[in-house]
């Protein structure tokens, strides 16, 4: 435990509880480096205001700031090593009952030589600290342009993230992000990896009459929806085009995956016309999981979706022959296919698509065996487009 470029603390002393401090460190941990040539990026900046403590982290691409209740004895700033402080707080709770550990009073302060100190449960522990001046200047969150229910947002975001391109070096950097478009009274989330496309709509209170779009890194969004908590979410844009996500206690400010990235014009992929049928989701989702497992067992990556009259079936493709395996038929709830159709899909992607649908009855829109198919919830708020696989020439 060391002090770097003392004094690293400007007189701060605060009192809070172990649970609140651990939760704050967990929230900002999404952007903290374990090791870095810039030591300050391994730290969390602690700053006081009248009745709370602000905890911030950044990796230059993203900044996270959260607030927690605290009793401020001496206002000031402190930059402490995140990993070390987290481990110490974890260790202090060992051997105690959960409630006793969570409610444990803790104190953070500067010692006379400028080192950060954590005190709790009779222990006084030094924490590696850095000069607050070495911490990058934090961008300012602008006024929000949309507000919506946090639970609705996280629910819809989880569904579209399935379709995001998660490759470390995607051929199109924009595809590693989720497109967020704000229009009057609505927020739309879109993600694609070129083989599938997920679209989710959320009702929102908006402040602009014109359309606004921002790209949020998919990996960051996945962390945000698991680490943040709240009742309402406000979304805004900074003057430089960065996205801001704000709950009651936390603000996340993020740059796009590539500042020059342009999200593809996905609307042209959506089929027009065609035939729409409806079926019960659960039986077909189970059939998709079975077909995907059988495809894997036979060293295949494909399954075939068969539509005929008022029935639908899913079967694994074995030896590149979509007719090798027979499979049970499931009745359609509505709609009829006049000419039998056979569509070949990537097995895992089709199973994923069905898993993202949440209404008991779902819709399938098709225009042909070799054109995109769209699966959608019955309420129309979520759609998942899948590109079919071409049948190899024999």
mmCIF file of C-alpha atoms in Angstrom:
data_model
loop_
_atom_site.group_PDB
_atom_site.id
_atom_site.type_symbol
_atom_site.label_atom_id
_atom_site.label_comp_id
_atom_site.label_asym_id
_atom_site.label_seq_id
_atom_site.Cartn_x
_atom_site.Cartn_y
_atom_site.Cartn_z
ATOM 1 C CA UNK A 1 0.000 0.000 0.000
ATOM 2 C CA UNK A 2 1.686 3.150 -1.222
ATOM 3 C CA UNK A 3 1.205 6.834 -1.726
ATOM 4 C CA UNK A 4 2.051 8.301 -5.114
ATOM 5 C CA UNK A 5 3.040 11.949 -5.498
ATOM 6 C CA UNK A 6 1.899 13.015 -2.026
ATOM 7 C CA UNK A 7 -0.171 14.857 -1.025
ATOM 8 C CA UNK A 8 -2.775 12.644 -2.701
ATOM 9 C CA UNK A 9 -5.638 13.641 -0.425
ATOM 10 C CA UNK A 10 -6.969 17.120 0.205
ATOM 11 C CA UNK A 11 -8.264 16.807 3.753
ATOM 12 C CA UNK A 12 -11.214 14.530 3.098
ATOM 13 C CA UNK A 13 -12.917 12.601 5.905
ATOM 14 C CA UNK A 14 -16.287 10.882 5.484
ATOM 15 C CA UNK A 15 -18.426 8.317 7.289
ATOM 16 C CA UNK A 16 -20.760 5.858 5.539
ATOM 17 C CA UNK A 17 -21.655 2.165 5.701
ATOM 18 C CA UNK A 18 -19.857 -0.776 4.133
ATOM 19 C CA UNK A 19 -22.774 -1.852 1.899
ATOM 20 C CA UNK A 20 -23.225 1.582 0.304
ATOM 21 C CA UNK A 21 -19.510 1.990 -0.343
ATOM 22 C CA UNK A 22 -19.131 -1.509 -1.811
ATOM 23 C CA UNK A 23 -22.128 -0.935 -4.081
ATOM 24 C CA UNK A 24 -20.663 2.347 -5.311
ATOM 25 C CA UNK A 25 -17.307 0.694 -6.036
ATOM 26 C CA UNK A 26 -19.093 -2.115 -7.903
ATOM 27 C CA UNK A 27 -21.000 0.414 -10.012
ATOM 28 C CA UNK A 28 -17.967 2.420 -11.095
ATOM 29 C CA UNK A 29 -15.827 -0.699 -11.471
ATOM 30 C CA UNK A 30 -16.932 -1.169 -15.091
ATOM 31 C CA UNK A 31 -14.366 1.411 -16.242
ATOM 32 C CA UNK A 32 -11.506 0.854 -13.772
ATOM 33 C CA UNK A 33 -8.280 -0.713 -15.036
ATOM 34 C CA UNK A 34 -6.601 -3.357 -12.875
ATOM 35 C CA UNK A 35 -3.245 -2.253 -14.263
ATOM 36 C CA UNK A 36 -2.405 0.758 -16.397
ATOM 37 C CA UNK A 37 0.644 2.799 -17.442
ATOM 38 C CA UNK A 38 -1.398 5.692 -16.045
ATOM 39 C CA UNK A 39 -1.770 4.775 -12.343
ATOM 40 C CA UNK A 40 -4.630 7.226 -11.802
ATOM 41 C CA UNK A 41 -6.836 5.110 -14.087
ATOM 42 C CA UNK A 42 -6.601 2.318 -11.497
ATOM 43 C CA UNK A 43 -8.212 4.621 -8.983
ATOM 44 C CA UNK A 44 -11.606 5.966 -8.025
ATOM 45 C CA UNK A 45 -12.009 9.657 -7.339
ATOM 46 C CA UNK A 46 -13.901 10.446 -4.137
ATOM 47 C CA UNK A 47 -15.353 13.940 -3.826
ATOM 48 C CA UNK A 48 -17.723 15.411 -1.278
ATOM 49 C CA UNK A 49 -20.674 17.737 -1.480
ATOM 50 C CA UNK A 50 -23.001 18.819 1.322
ATOM 51 C CA UNK A 51 -24.683 15.503 2.132
ATOM 52 C CA UNK A 52 -23.166 12.844 -0.129
ATOM 53 C CA UNK A 53 -20.010 11.326 -1.509
ATOM 54 C CA UNK A 54 -19.361 11.207 -5.270
ATOM 55 C CA UNK A 55 -17.378 8.231 -6.552
ATOM 56 C CA UNK A 56 -16.051 8.445 -10.135
ATOM 57 C CA UNK A 57 -13.996 6.332 -12.528
ATOM 58 C CA UNK A 58 -12.975 6.668 -16.157
ATOM 59 C CA UNK A 59 -11.076 4.899 -18.915
ATOM 60 C CA UNK A 60 -11.237 7.950 -21.228
ATOM 61 C CA UNK A 61 -13.900 6.232 -23.349
ATOM 62 C CA UNK A 62 -16.442 6.097 -20.545
ATOM 63 C CA UNK A 63 -16.958 7.906 -17.260
ATOM 64 C CA UNK A 64 -19.104 6.676 -14.360
ATOM 65 C CA UNK A 65 -20.103 8.787 -11.369
ATOM 66 C CA UNK A 66 -22.347 7.603 -8.558
ATOM 67 C CA UNK A 67 -23.479 9.153 -5.306
ATOM 68 C CA UNK A 68 -23.967 7.561 -1.903
ATOM 69 C CA UNK A 69 -25.168 8.981 1.404
ATOM 70 C CA UNK A 70 -22.384 9.963 3.759
ATOM 71 C CA UNK A 71 -21.675 12.124 6.774
ATOM 72 C CA UNK A 72 -19.036 14.613 5.751
ATOM 73 C CA UNK A 73 -16.652 15.498 8.568
ATOM 74 C CA UNK A 74 -14.086 17.196 6.349
ATOM 75 C CA UNK A 75 -14.857 17.994 2.699
ATOM 76 C CA UNK A 76 -12.229 17.295 0.081
ATOM 77 C CA UNK A 77 -11.017 14.957 -2.656
ATOM 78 C CA UNK A 78 -9.256 11.597 -2.586
ATOM 79 C CA UNK A 79 -8.022 9.237 -5.324
ATOM 80 C CA UNK A 80 -7.724 5.651 -4.082
ATOM 81 C CA UNK A 81 -6.857 2.358 -5.751
ATOM 82 C CA UNK A 82 -10.185 0.742 -6.619
ATOM 83 C CA UNK A 83 -9.120 -2.900 -6.521
ATOM 84 C CA UNK A 84 -7.339 -2.557 -3.206
ATOM 85 C CA UNK A 85 -10.175 -0.681 -1.516
ATOM 86 C CA UNK A 86 -12.693 -3.244 -2.778
ATOM 87 C CA UNK A 87 -10.641 -6.154 -1.438
ATOM 88 C CA UNK A 88 -10.252 -4.514 1.962
ATOM 89 C CA UNK A 89 -13.984 -3.914 2.278
ATOM 90 C CA UNK A 90 -14.653 -7.529 1.284
ATOM 91 C CA UNK A 91 -12.196 -8.790 3.887
ATOM 92 C CA UNK A 92 -13.746 -6.692 6.630
ATOM 93 C CA UNK A 93 -17.039 -8.516 6.181
ATOM 94 C CA UNK A 94 -15.655 -12.027 6.541
ATOM 95 C CA UNK A 95 -16.873 -13.978 9.544
ATOM 96 C CA UNK A 96 -19.815 -11.641 10.186
ATOM 97 C CA UNK A 97 -23.526 -12.090 9.670
ATOM 98 C CA UNK A 98 -24.736 -10.554 6.420
ATOM 99 C CA UNK A 99 -26.724 -7.739 8.037
ATOM 100 C CA UNK A 100 -23.926 -6.939 10.490
ATOM 101 C CA UNK A 101 -21.398 -6.804 7.635
ATOM 102 C CA UNK A 102 -23.626 -4.617 5.434
ATOM 103 C CA UNK A 103 -24.446 -2.112 8.176
ATOM 104 C CA UNK A 104 -20.837 -1.830 9.381
ATOM 105 C CA UNK A 105 -19.850 1.862 9.758
ATOM 106 C CA UNK A 106 -16.746 2.782 7.767
ATOM 107 C CA UNK A 107 -14.615 5.894 7.668
ATOM 108 C CA UNK A 108 -12.342 7.149 4.896
ATOM 109 C CA UNK A 109 -9.876 9.891 5.680
ATOM 110 C CA UNK A 110 -6.488 11.339 4.939
ATOM 111 C CA UNK A 111 -3.678 10.668 7.386
ATOM 112 C CA UNK A 112 -1.136 13.356 8.253
ATOM 113 C CA UNK A 113 1.226 12.185 5.522
ATOM 114 C CA UNK A 114 -1.519 12.329 2.861
ATOM 115 C CA UNK A 115 -2.209 8.589 2.651
ATOM 116 C CA UNK A 116 -5.772 7.339 2.380
ATOM 117 C CA UNK A 117 -7.000 5.325 5.352
ATOM 118 C CA UNK A 118 -9.981 3.007 5.725
ATOM 119 C CA UNK A 119 -11.255 2.458 9.274
ATOM 120 C CA UNK A 120 -13.940 -0.064 10.258
ATOM 121 C CA UNK A 121 -14.663 -2.706 12.900
ATOM 122 C CA UNK A 122 -11.619 -1.653 14.950
ATOM 123 C CA UNK A 123 -9.199 -1.824 11.985
ATOM 124 C CA UNK A 124 -7.273 1.081 10.456
ATOM 125 C CA UNK A 125 -5.969 0.191 7.001
ATOM 126 C CA UNK A 126 -3.858 2.205 4.564
ATOM 127 C CA UNK A 127 -5.039 2.322 0.938
ATOM 128 C CA UNK A 128 -2.835 3.062 -2.066
ATOM 129 C CA UNK A 129 -3.576 6.616 -3.151
ATOM 130 C CA UNK A 130 -2.684 8.939 -6.011
ATOM 131 C CA UNK A 131 -2.708 12.681 -6.548
ATOM 132 C CA UNK A 132 -6.274 13.743 -7.453
ATOM 133 C CA UNK A 133 -4.815 16.198 -9.957
ATOM 134 C CA UNK A 134 -3.679 13.219 -12.058
ATOM 135 C CA UNK A 135 -7.264 12.108 -12.589
ATOM 136 C CA UNK A 136 -8.628 13.149 -16.005
ATOM 137 C CA UNK A 137 -11.115 15.984 -16.186
ATOM 138 C CA UNK A 138 -14.611 14.529 -16.268
ATOM 139 C CA UNK A 139 -17.103 15.489 -18.990
ATOM 140 C CA UNK A 140 -20.296 17.189 -17.917
ATOM 141 C CA UNK A 141 -23.660 15.532 -18.410
ATOM 142 C CA UNK A 142 -26.036 17.657 -20.464
ATOM 143 C CA UNK A 143 -29.797 17.987 -20.080
ATOM 144 C CA UNK A 144 -31.647 14.796 -20.952
ATOM 145 C CA UNK A 145 -33.693 14.423 -24.127
ATOM 146 C CA UNK A 146 -35.636 11.300 -23.054
ATOM 147 C CA UNK A 147 -36.838 9.772 -19.799
ATOM 148 C CA UNK A 148 -38.278 6.298 -19.342
ATOM 149 C CA UNK A 149 -38.823 3.474 -16.876
ATOM 150 C CA UNK A 150 -35.514 1.855 -15.891
ATOM 151 C CA UNK A 151 -36.918 -1.680 -15.744
ATOM 152 C CA UNK A 152 -38.424 -1.346 -19.225
ATOM 153 C CA UNK A 153 -35.124 -0.091 -20.617
ATOM 154 C CA UNK A 154 -33.035 -2.886 -19.084
ATOM 155 C CA UNK A 155 -35.547 -5.503 -20.238
ATOM 156 C CA UNK A 156 -35.439 -4.280 -23.843
ATOM 157 C CA UNK A 157 -31.680 -3.702 -23.840
ATOM 158 C CA UNK A 158 -30.998 -7.289 -22.758
ATOM 159 C CA UNK A 159 -33.016 -8.514 -25.731
ATOM 160 C CA UNK A 160 -31.264 -6.439 -28.405
ATOM 161 C CA UNK A 161 -27.777 -7.120 -27.033
ATOM 162 C CA UNK A 162 -28.123 -10.719 -28.262
ATOM 163 C CA UNK A 163 -27.725 -9.409 -31.816
ATOM 164 C CA UNK A 164 -24.756 -7.079 -31.240
ATOM 165 C CA UNK A 165 -21.377 -7.885 -32.779
ATOM 166 C CA UNK A 166 -19.185 -8.891 -29.827
ATOM 167 C CA UNK A 167 -15.984 -9.629 -31.763
ATOM 168 C CA UNK A 168 -12.985 -7.868 -30.259
ATOM 169 C CA UNK A 169 -12.120 -6.413 -33.677
ATOM 170 C CA UNK A 170 -15.374 -6.270 -35.659
ATOM 171 C CA UNK A 171 -15.056 -5.580 -39.382
ATOM 172 C CA UNK A 172 -17.521 -2.724 -38.910
ATOM 173 C CA UNK A 173 -16.821 -0.950 -35.578
ATOM 174 C CA UNK A 174 -20.326 0.532 -35.487
ATOM 175 C CA UNK A 175 -21.782 -2.966 -35.127
ATOM 176 C CA UNK A 176 -20.125 -3.337 -31.719
ATOM 177 C CA UNK A 177 -22.557 -0.722 -30.500
ATOM 178 C CA UNK A 178 -26.282 -0.419 -29.910
ATOM 179 C CA UNK A 179 -28.038 2.325 -31.833
ATOM 180 C CA UNK A 180 -30.350 4.407 -29.631
ATOM 181 C CA UNK A 181 -32.826 6.589 -31.516
ATOM 182 C CA UNK A 182 -35.094 9.063 -29.772
ATOM 183 C CA UNK A 183 -38.253 10.251 -31.496
ATOM 184 C CA UNK A 184 -41.304 11.925 -29.961
ATOM 185 C CA UNK A 185 -42.627 9.689 -27.156
ATOM 186 C CA UNK A 186 -40.397 6.749 -28.080
ATOM 187 C CA UNK A 187 -36.895 5.357 -27.652
ATOM 188 C CA UNK A 188 -35.713 2.641 -30.050
ATOM 189 C CA UNK A 189 -32.789 0.242 -29.477
ATOM 190 C CA UNK A 190 -31.223 -1.530 -32.472
ATOM 191 C CA UNK A 191 -28.366 -4.040 -32.673
ATOM 192 C CA UNK A 192 -27.052 -6.203 -35.502
ATOM 193 C CA UNK A 193 -24.088 -8.395 -36.363
ATOM 194 C CA UNK A 194 -25.111 -8.585 -40.080
ATOM 195 C CA UNK A 195 -26.648 -12.040 -39.613
ATOM 196 C CA UNK A 196 -29.479 -10.910 -37.342
ATOM 197 C CA UNK A 197 -31.123 -7.696 -36.302
ATOM 198 C CA UNK A 198 -32.964 -6.906 -33.059
ATOM 199 C CA UNK A 199 -35.248 -3.905 -32.633
ATOM 200 C CA UNK A 200 -36.903 -2.904 -29.356
ATOM 201 C CA UNK A 201 -39.200 0.058 -28.731
ATOM 202 C CA UNK A 202 -39.768 1.742 -25.367
ATOM 203 C CA UNK A 203 -42.335 4.403 -24.507
ATOM 204 C CA UNK A 204 -40.548 7.514 -23.295
ATOM 205 C CA UNK A 205 -41.094 11.116 -22.309
ATOM 206 C CA UNK A 206 -39.070 13.157 -24.791
ATOM 207 C CA UNK A 207 -38.079 16.816 -25.012
ATOM 208 C CA UNK A 208 -37.331 17.221 -28.735
ATOM 209 C CA UNK A 209 -39.527 17.045 -31.813
ATOM 210 C CA UNK A 210 -36.637 15.975 -34.043
ATOM 211 C CA UNK A 211 -35.011 12.542 -34.227
ATOM 212 C CA UNK A 212 -31.773 12.067 -32.304
ATOM 213 C CA UNK A 213 -29.491 9.037 -32.507
ATOM 214 C CA UNK A 214 -26.484 7.965 -30.476
ATOM 215 C CA UNK A 215 -24.338 4.813 -30.527
ATOM 216 C CA UNK A 216 -23.534 3.140 -27.196
ATOM 217 C CA UNK A 217 -20.855 0.401 -26.990
ATOM 218 C CA UNK A 218 -22.633 -2.940 -26.503
ATOM 219 C CA UNK A 219 -20.134 -4.188 -23.932
ATOM 220 C CA UNK A 220 -20.622 -1.048 -21.871
ATOM 221 C CA UNK A 221 -24.414 -1.214 -22.136
ATOM 222 C CA UNK A 222 -24.319 -4.815 -20.886
ATOM 223 C CA UNK A 223 -22.384 -3.629 -17.823
ATOM 224 C CA UNK A 224 -24.672 -0.659 -17.255
ATOM 225 C CA UNK A 225 -27.866 -2.703 -17.086
ATOM 226 C CA UNK A 226 -26.345 -5.151 -14.600
ATOM 227 C CA UNK A 227 -24.546 -2.660 -12.333
ATOM 228 C CA UNK A 228 -26.906 0.311 -12.149
ATOM 229 C CA UNK A 229 -30.153 0.447 -10.206
ATOM 230 C CA UNK A 230 -32.995 2.915 -10.166
ATOM 231 C CA UNK A 231 -36.596 3.698 -11.029
ATOM 232 C CA UNK A 232 -36.163 6.092 -13.951
ATOM 233 C CA UNK A 233 -33.524 6.556 -16.635
ATOM 234 C CA UNK A 234 -32.671 9.817 -18.390
ATOM 235 C CA UNK A 235 -30.772 9.741 -21.679
ATOM 236 C CA UNK A 236 -29.028 12.730 -23.215
ATOM 237 C CA UNK A 237 -26.290 13.824 -25.589
ATOM 238 C CA UNK A 238 -23.276 16.015 -24.853
ATOM 239 C CA UNK A 239 -22.180 18.708 -27.289
ATOM 240 C CA UNK A 240 -19.435 16.361 -28.499
ATOM 241 C CA UNK A 241 -21.931 13.580 -29.253
ATOM 242 C CA UNK A 242 -21.322 11.424 -26.171
ATOM 243 C CA UNK A 243 -24.269 9.525 -24.704
ATOM 244 C CA UNK A 244 -25.314 10.133 -21.101
ATOM 245 C CA UNK A 245 -27.315 7.618 -19.068
ATOM 246 C CA UNK A 246 -28.523 8.885 -15.695
ATOM 247 C CA UNK A 247 -30.471 7.198 -12.889
ATOM 248 C CA UNK A 248 -31.346 8.700 -9.519
ATOM 249 C CA UNK A 249 -27.803 8.172 -8.209
ATOM 250 C CA UNK A 250 -25.514 7.399 -11.161
ATOM 251 C CA UNK A 251 -24.422 8.992 -14.432
ATOM 252 C CA UNK A 252 -22.607 7.167 -17.232
ATOM 253 C CA UNK A 253 -21.082 9.169 -20.101
ATOM 254 C CA UNK A 254 -19.804 7.142 -23.062
ATOM 255 C CA UNK A 255 -18.285 7.742 -26.472
ATOM 256 C CA UNK A 256 -19.337 5.749 -29.539
ATOM 257 C CA UNK A 257 -17.277 2.644 -30.481
ATOM 258 C CA UNK A 258 -15.798 4.701 -33.333
ATOM 259 C CA UNK A 259 -16.321 8.451 -33.589
ATOM 260 C CA UNK A 260 -16.614 8.154 -37.371
ATOM 261 C CA UNK A 261 -18.789 5.039 -37.274
ATOM 262 C CA UNK A 262 -22.094 5.158 -39.126
ATOM 263 C CA UNK A 263 -24.766 2.663 -38.254
ATOM 264 C CA UNK A 264 -26.060 0.763 -41.300
ATOM 265 C CA UNK A 265 -29.439 1.621 -42.797
ATOM 266 C CA UNK A 266 -31.124 -1.401 -41.285
ATOM 267 C CA UNK A 267 -34.639 -0.373 -42.300
ATOM 268 C CA UNK A 268 -34.107 -1.650 -45.841
ATOM 269 C CA UNK A 269 -33.728 -5.190 -44.496
ATOM 270 C CA UNK A 270 -37.233 -5.283 -43.076
ATOM 271 C CA UNK A 271 -39.523 -7.250 -45.405
ATOM 272 C CA UNK A 272 -42.566 -5.573 -46.859
ATOM 273 C CA UNK A 273 -45.694 -7.545 -47.545
ATOM 274 C CA UNK A 274 -45.280 -11.296 -47.238
ATOM 275 C CA UNK A 275 -47.206 -13.677 -45.023
ATOM 276 C CA UNK A 276 -47.571 -13.418 -41.249
ATOM 277 C CA UNK A 277 -48.422 -16.425 -39.094
ATOM 278 C CA UNK A 278 -48.649 -16.780 -35.326
ATOM 279 C CA UNK A 279 -47.724 -19.641 -33.035
ATOM 280 C CA UNK A 280 -47.275 -20.409 -29.355
ATOM 281 C CA UNK A 281 -43.823 -19.367 -28.295
ATOM 282 C CA UNK A 282 -42.936 -21.966 -25.646
ATOM 283 C CA UNK A 283 -43.409 -25.174 -27.698
ATOM 284 C CA UNK A 284 -41.420 -23.799 -30.620
ATOM 285 C CA UNK A 285 -38.692 -22.396 -28.361
ATOM 286 C CA UNK A 286 -38.271 -25.858 -26.847
ATOM 287 C CA UNK A 287 -38.217 -27.388 -30.330
ATOM 288 C CA UNK A 288 -35.520 -24.890 -31.360
ATOM 289 C CA UNK A 289 -33.356 -25.781 -28.365
ATOM 290 C CA UNK A 290 -33.740 -29.488 -29.140
ATOM 291 C CA UNK A 291 -32.929 -29.000 -32.813
ATOM 292 C CA UNK A 292 -29.887 -26.865 -31.959
ATOM 293 C CA UNK A 293 -28.593 -29.543 -29.562
ATOM 294 C CA UNK A 294 -29.116 -32.252 -32.175
ATOM 295 C CA UNK A 295 -27.349 -30.148 -34.785
ATOM 296 C CA UNK A 296 -24.355 -29.782 -32.485
ATOM 297 C CA UNK A 297 -24.380 -33.520 -31.776
ATOM 298 C CA UNK A 298 -24.158 -34.205 -35.517
ATOM 299 C CA UNK A 299 -21.442 -31.590 -36.154
ATOM 300 C CA UNK A 300 -23.878 -29.257 -37.868
ATOM 301 C CA UNK A 301 -24.588 -25.581 -37.272
ATOM 302 C CA UNK A 302 -27.932 -25.380 -39.055
ATOM 303 C CA UNK A 303 -31.580 -26.162 -38.569
ATOM 304 C CA UNK A 304 -34.477 -25.997 -40.989
ATOM 305 C CA UNK A 305 -37.790 -24.288 -40.319
ATOM 306 C CA UNK A 306 -40.636 -25.881 -42.233
ATOM 307 C CA UNK A 307 -43.964 -24.186 -42.870
ATOM 308 C CA UNK A 308 -46.879 -25.948 -44.503
ATOM 309 C CA UNK A 309 -50.543 -25.042 -44.312
ATOM 310 C CA UNK A 310 -51.323 -24.388 -40.657
ATOM 311 C CA UNK A 311 -48.266 -26.156 -39.214
ATOM 312 C CA UNK A 312 -44.613 -25.383 -38.376
ATOM 313 C CA UNK A 313 -41.667 -27.655 -37.551
ATOM 314 C CA UNK A 314 -37.980 -27.303 -36.665
ATOM 315 C CA UNK A 315 -35.370 -29.955 -37.421
ATOM 316 C CA UNK A 316 -31.566 -30.152 -37.412
ATOM 317 C CA UNK A 317 -29.786 -30.189 -40.760
ATOM 318 C CA UNK A 318 -27.619 -33.304 -40.978
ATOM 319 C CA UNK A 319 -25.016 -33.850 -43.716
ATOM 320 C CA UNK A 320 -26.174 -30.609 -45.349
ATOM 321 C CA UNK A 321 -29.489 -32.268 -46.184
ATOM 322 C CA UNK A 322 -32.509 -30.441 -44.708
ATOM 323 C CA UNK A 323 -34.736 -33.468 -45.355
ATOM 324 C CA UNK A 324 -32.707 -36.093 -43.496
ATOM 325 C CA UNK A 325 -34.418 -35.585 -40.134
ATOM 326 C CA UNK A 326 -38.159 -35.596 -39.579
ATOM 327 C CA UNK A 327 -39.508 -33.536 -36.707
ATOM 328 C CA UNK A 328 -42.841 -33.079 -34.944
ATOM 329 C CA UNK A 329 -45.228 -30.471 -36.311
ATOM 330 C CA UNK A 330 -46.708 -27.695 -34.187
ATOM 331 C CA UNK A 331 -50.030 -25.999 -34.997
ATOM 332 C CA UNK A 332 -50.144 -22.344 -35.995
ATOM 333 C CA UNK A 333 -52.448 -20.155 -33.927
ATOM 334 C CA UNK A 334 -53.382 -18.042 -36.948
ATOM 335 C CA UNK A 335 -52.408 -17.627 -40.592
ATOM 336 C CA UNK A 336 -51.872 -20.171 -43.336
ATOM 337 C CA UNK A 337 -48.969 -20.932 -45.662
ATOM 338 C CA UNK A 338 -50.385 -21.642 -49.108
ATOM 339 C CA UNK A 339 -47.141 -22.983 -50.588
ATOM 340 C CA UNK A 340 -44.879 -25.084 -48.320
ATOM 341 C CA UNK A 341 -41.681 -23.268 -47.331
ATOM 342 C CA UNK A 342 -38.348 -24.480 -46.054
ATOM 343 C CA UNK A 343 -35.924 -21.986 -44.467
ATOM 344 C CA UNK A 344 -32.425 -22.853 -43.306
ATOM 345 C CA UNK A 345 -31.081 -20.906 -40.311
ATOM 346 C CA UNK A 346 -28.029 -20.930 -38.106
ATOM 347 C CA UNK A 347 -29.164 -23.162 -35.248
ATOM 348 C CA UNK A 348 -27.958 -21.114 -32.279
ATOM 349 C CA UNK A 349 -29.138 -17.837 -33.777
ATOM 350 C CA UNK A 350 -32.636 -19.156 -34.311
ATOM 351 C CA UNK A 351 -32.768 -20.529 -30.759
ATOM 352 C CA UNK A 352 -31.519 -17.152 -29.483
ATOM 353 C CA UNK A 353 -34.156 -15.314 -31.501
ATOM 354 C CA UNK A 354 -36.975 -17.338 -29.991
ATOM 355 C CA UNK A 355 -35.529 -16.914 -26.499
ATOM 356 C CA UNK A 356 -35.728 -13.116 -26.829
ATOM 357 C CA UNK A 357 -39.459 -13.198 -27.543
ATOM 358 C CA UNK A 358 -41.574 -12.866 -24.416
ATOM 359 C CA UNK A 359 -45.262 -12.879 -25.337
ATOM 360 C CA UNK A 360 -47.061 -16.213 -25.213
ATOM 361 C CA UNK A 361 -48.037 -15.911 -28.877
ATOM 362 C CA UNK A 362 -45.477 -14.600 -31.353
ATOM 363 C CA UNK A 363 -45.598 -13.649 -35.018
ATOM 364 C CA UNK A 364 -43.430 -14.746 -37.932
ATOM 365 C CA UNK A 365 -43.367 -12.761 -41.169
ATOM 366 C CA UNK A 366 -41.856 -14.389 -44.267
ATOM 367 C CA UNK A 367 -41.635 -13.465 -47.926
ATOM 368 C CA UNK A 368 -39.710 -16.473 -49.213
ATOM 369 C CA UNK A 369 -37.318 -19.290 -48.337
ATOM 370 C CA UNK A 370 -34.205 -17.194 -49.022
ATOM 371 C CA UNK A 371 -35.229 -13.782 -47.687
ATOM 372 C CA UNK A 372 -35.066 -12.467 -44.128
ATOM 373 C CA UNK A 373 -37.641 -13.729 -41.633
ATOM 374 C CA UNK A 374 -38.934 -11.524 -38.818
ATOM 375 C CA UNK A 375 -39.996 -12.933 -35.450
ATOM 376 C CA UNK A 376 -41.870 -10.464 -33.258
ATOM 377 C CA UNK A 377 -43.731 -10.198 -29.986
ATOM 378 C CA UNK A 378 -47.485 -10.033 -30.359
ATOM 379 C CA UNK A 379 -47.500 -6.479 -28.979
ATOM 380 C CA UNK A 380 -45.156 -5.300 -31.753
ATOM 381 C CA UNK A 381 -42.622 -3.728 -29.357
ATOM 382 C CA UNK A 382 -39.826 -6.176 -30.187
ATOM 383 C CA UNK A 383 -38.711 -7.665 -33.500
ATOM 384 C CA UNK A 384 -35.876 -10.053 -34.313
ATOM 385 C CA UNK A 385 -34.849 -10.452 -37.952
ATOM 386 C CA UNK A 386 -32.827 -13.469 -39.066
ATOM 387 C CA UNK A 387 -30.961 -13.898 -42.328
ATOM 388 C CA UNK A 388 -31.386 -17.397 -43.768
ATOM 389 C CA UNK A 389 -28.396 -19.565 -44.642
ATOM 390 C CA UNK A 390 -27.862 -20.507 -48.232
ATOM 391 C CA UNK A 391 -28.224 -24.197 -49.025
ATOM 392 C CA UNK A 392 -24.848 -25.537 -50.252
ATOM 393 C CA UNK A 393 -24.792 -26.785 -53.826
ATOM 394 C CA UNK A 394 -24.578 -30.518 -53.961
#
